[in-house]
Amino acid sequence: MIEIRRAGPADGDALGRIHAAAWEKAYGPFFEPEFAAREVRSRRTRWHARVAAPAQPSTEASAQAQAPAQAPPGRGTILLAEVEGRPLALSVFLPSPTRPGLAEIATFYGHPDGWGTGVAAALMTETLRRLSDEGCAGAHLWTLRDTPRSRRFYAKCGFTETGATRTFDFGEGNLLAQVEYERTG
């Protein structure tokens, strides 16, 4: 059985395990081994601070009520999906900083042990349901251009490419191309 809930302070280790394993498998091959290993270690430990931070409102109306200069960094809403009690996927969403009325899915990772089980699809369905319930007109996200698994997943979930691209530096100076996906309605 798949259970999806909001992540809390006790979930830092589980979130870190998911993020590190997924990042290593999907993104690790793009980097030098030493850098990739350091980044995987970092992803295992960074979630404790994020789940301890105050949640940022998810809706556009709430986001507009705060002046951007005064808004706390916030963490967005973090959802955790478990299968038979084992955490296997996470999502983070918040008001889009660039697309009024939309949310941005800032983070979406599934542990490789859960790939193909339906846990990520269930998490995306719940993420989109919550965004709709909060009045968001839709969502957008960015993913690496050269990760066909993630791109197929987002298309299967009803997202379409917007045509927008950008580069992203994970800190090694290696600029990687990203593509934007969007789902409205």
CSV table of C-alpha atoms in Angstrom, one decimal, residues 7-180:
chain,number,residue,atom,x,y,z
A,7,ALA,CA,7.2,15.2,5.7
A,8,GLY,CA,8.2,16.3,9.1
A,9,PRO,CA,11.3,16.9,11.2
A,10,ALA,CA,11.8,13.1,11.9
A,11,ASP,CA,12.0,12.4,8.1
A,12,GLY,CA,15.4,14.0,7.4
A,13,ASP,CA,17.2,10.7,7.1
A,14,ALA,CA,14.5,9.1,4.8
A,15,LEU,CA,14.4,12.2,2.5
A,16,GLY,CA,18.2,12.1,2.3
A,17,ARG,CA,18.4,8.5,1.4
A,18,ILE,CA,15.8,9.0,-1.4
A,19,HIS,CA,17.5,12.1,-2.7
A,20,ALA,CA,21.0,10.7,-2.6
A,21,ALA,CA,20.2,7.3,-4.3
A,22,ALA,CA,18.1,8.9,-7.0
A,23,TRP,CA,20.6,11.7,-7.7
A,24,GLU,CA,23.5,9.2,-7.8
A,25,LYS,CA,21.8,7.0,-10.3
A,26,ALA,CA,20.3,9.7,-12.5
A,27,TYR,CA,22.9,12.6,-12.3
A,28,GLY,CA,26.1,11.0,-11.0
A,29,PRO,CA,27.2,9.9,-14.5
A,30,PHE,CA,27.4,13.6,-15.6
A,31,PHE,CA,30.2,14.4,-13.1
A,32,GLU,CA,33.7,13.4,-12.1
A,33,PRO,CA,33.5,10.6,-9.6
A,34,GLU,CA,34.9,12.6,-6.7
A,35,PHE,CA,32.4,15.4,-7.2
A,36,ALA,CA,29.5,13.0,-7.6
A,37,ALA,CA,30.5,11.2,-4.4
A,38,ARG,CA,30.7,14.5,-2.5
A,39,GLU,CA,27.3,15.6,-3.8
A,40,VAL,CA,25.7,12.2,-2.9
A,41,ARG,CA,27.0,12.6,0.7
A,42,SER,CA,25.6,16.1,0.8
A,43,ARG,CA,22.2,15.0,-0.3
A,44,ARG,CA,22.0,12.5,2.5
A,45,THR,CA,22.4,15.1,5.2
A,46,ARG,CA,20.9,18.3,3.9
A,47,TRP,CA,17.2,17.4,4.5
A,48,HIS,CA,17.3,17.8,8.3
A,49,ALA,CA,17.6,21.6,8.1
A,50,ARG,CA,14.9,21.7,5.3
A,51,VAL,CA,12.3,19.9,7.3
A,52,ALA,CA,13.0,21.9,10.4
A,53,ALA,CA,12.5,25.2,8.5
A,54,PRO,CA,9.1,26.9,8.5
A,55,ALA,CA,6.9,25.8,5.5
A,56,GLN,CA,6.4,28.4,2.7
A,57,PRO,CA,2.8,28.9,1.6
A,58,SER,CA,1.9,26.9,-1.5
A,59,THR,CA,-0.7,29.1,-3.1
A,60,GLU,CA,-0.1,32.2,-5.2
A,61,ALA,CA,-2.4,34.3,-3.1
A,62,SER,CA,-0.3,33.5,0.0
A,63,ALA,CA,2.9,34.2,-2.0
A,64,GLN,CA,1.6,37.6,-3.1
A,65,ALA,CA,0.8,38.6,0.4
A,66,GLN,CA,4.4,38.5,1.3
A,67,ALA,CA,6.9,41.0,-0.2
A,68,PRO,CA,9.6,39.0,-1.9
A,69,ALA,CA,12.4,40.8,0.0
A,70,GLN,CA,10.7,40.0,3.3
A,71,ALA,CA,9.7,36.4,2.5
A,72,PRO,CA,11.6,33.8,4.5
A,73,PRO,CA,13.6,31.3,2.4
A,74,GLY,CA,11.0,28.6,3.4
A,75,ARG,CA,11.0,25.1,2.3
A,76,GLY,CA,7.8,24.8,0.3
A,77,THR,CA,5.6,21.8,1.0
A,78,ILE,CA,7.5,18.5,1.2
A,79,LEU,CA,5.6,15.3,0.6
A,80,LEU,CA,6.9,11.8,1.3
A,81,ALA,CA,5.6,8.6,-0.3
A,82,GLU,CA,6.0,5.3,1.4
A,83,VAL,CA,5.3,1.7,0.3
A,84,GLU,CA,4.6,-0.7,3.1
A,85,GLY,CA,6.2,1.8,5.5
A,86,ARG,CA,9.4,2.3,3.4
A,87,PRO,CA,10.0,5.8,2.2
A,88,LEU,CA,10.6,5.7,-1.6
A,89,ALA,CA,9.7,9.1,-3.1
A,90,LEU,CA,9.6,12.8,-2.3
A,91,SER,CA,8.3,16.0,-3.8
A,92,VAL,CA,8.7,19.7,-2.9
A,93,PHE,CA,6.4,22.4,-4.3
A,94,LEU,CA,6.0,26.1,-3.7
A,95,PRO,CA,4.6,29.1,-5.5
A,96,SER,CA,6.4,29.7,-8.8
A,97,PRO,CA,8.9,32.6,-8.6
A,98,THR,CA,8.6,33.1,-12.3
A,99,ARG,CA,5.1,31.9,-13.4
A,100,PRO,CA,2.2,33.7,-11.6
A,101,GLY,CA,-0.7,31.4,-10.8
A,102,LEU,CA,1.4,28.3,-11.1
A,103,ALA,CA,3.3,26.3,-8.6
A,104,GLU,CA,6.8,25.0,-9.2
A,105,ILE,CA,7.7,21.4,-8.4
A,106,ALA,CA,11.2,22.3,-7.2
A,107,THR,CA,12.2,18.7,-6.3
A,108,PHE,CA,10.8,15.3,-7.3
A,109,TYR,CA,12.9,12.2,-6.6
A,110,GLY,CA,12.1,8.5,-6.4
A,111,HIS,CA,14.5,6.0,-4.9
A,112,PRO,CA,15.7,3.6,-7.6
A,113,ASP,CA,14.3,0.7,-5.6
A,114,GLY,CA,10.8,2.2,-6.3
A,115,TRP,CA,11.2,2.9,-10.0
A,116,GLY,CA,8.5,1.1,-11.9
A,117,THR,CA,6.3,0.4,-8.8
A,118,GLY,CA,3.9,3.2,-9.3
A,119,VAL,CA,5.0,5.1,-6.1
A,120,ALA,CA,6.3,8.1,-8.1
A,121,ALA,CA,3.1,8.3,-10.2
A,122,ALA,CA,1.0,8.2,-7.0
A,123,LEU,CA,3.1,10.9,-5.4
A,124,MET,CA,2.8,13.1,-8.5
A,125,THR,CA,-1.0,12.6,-8.6
A,126,GLU,CA,-1.2,13.6,-4.9
A,127,THR,CA,1.1,16.6,-5.4
A,128,LEU,CA,-1.1,17.8,-8.3
A,129,ARG,CA,-4.3,17.2,-6.3
A,130,ARG,CA,-3.0,19.3,-3.4
A,131,LEU,CA,-1.9,22.1,-5.7
A,132,SER,CA,-5.4,22.1,-7.3
A,133,ASP,CA,-7.0,22.1,-3.9
A,134,GLU,CA,-4.9,25.1,-3.0
A,135,GLY,CA,-6.1,27.0,-6.1
A,136,CYS,CA,-3.1,26.7,-8.3
A,137,ALA,CA,-3.8,26.7,-12.0
A,138,GLY,CA,-1.1,24.2,-12.7
A,139,ALA,CA,2.6,23.5,-12.1
A,140,HIS,CA,5.9,23.6,-13.9
A,141,LEU,CA,9.2,22.1,-13.3
A,142,TRP,CA,12.7,21.8,-14.7
A,143,THR,CA,14.6,18.6,-15.4
A,144,LEU,CA,17.9,17.8,-17.1
A,145,ARG,CA,17.6,17.5,-20.8
A,146,ASP,CA,19.7,14.4,-20.9
A,147,THR,CA,17.7,12.3,-18.4
A,148,PRO,CA,15.2,10.4,-20.6
A,149,ARG,CA,13.7,8.5,-17.7
A,150,SER,CA,12.6,11.6,-15.9
A,151,ARG,CA,11.4,13.2,-19.2
A,152,ARG,CA,9.3,10.1,-20.0
A,153,PHE,CA,7.8,10.1,-16.5
A,154,TYR,CA,6.7,13.8,-16.6
A,155,ALA,CA,5.2,13.3,-20.1
A,156,LYS,CA,3.3,10.2,-18.8
A,157,CYS,CA,2.0,12.4,-15.9
A,158,GLY,CA,0.5,14.9,-18.4
A,159,PHE,CA,3.3,17.5,-18.5
A,160,THR,CA,4.4,19.0,-21.8
A,161,GLU,CA,7.6,20.7,-22.7
A,162,THR,CA,7.3,24.5,-22.8
A,163,GLY,CA,10.2,25.0,-25.1
A,164,ALA,CA,12.1,26.9,-22.4
A,165,THR,CA,15.6,25.8,-21.6
A,166,ARG,CA,18.3,27.0,-19.2
A,167,THR,CA,21.6,25.7,-17.9
A,168,PHE,CA,22.3,24.7,-14.3
A,169,ASP,CA,25.6,24.4,-12.4
A,170,PHE,CA,25.6,21.9,-9.6
A,171,GLY,CA,28.8,23.5,-8.3
A,172,GLU,CA,31.4,21.8,-10.4
A,173,GLY,CA,31.4,24.4,-13.2
A,174,ASN,CA,29.8,21.8,-15.5
A,175,LEU,CA,26.8,23.6,-17.0
A,176,LEU,CA,24.0,21.1,-17.7
A,177,ALA,CA,21.0,21.8,-20.0
A,178,GLN,CA,17.6,21.7,-18.4
A,179,VAL,CA,14.2,21.8,-20.1
A,180,GLU,CA,10.9,23.1,-18.6
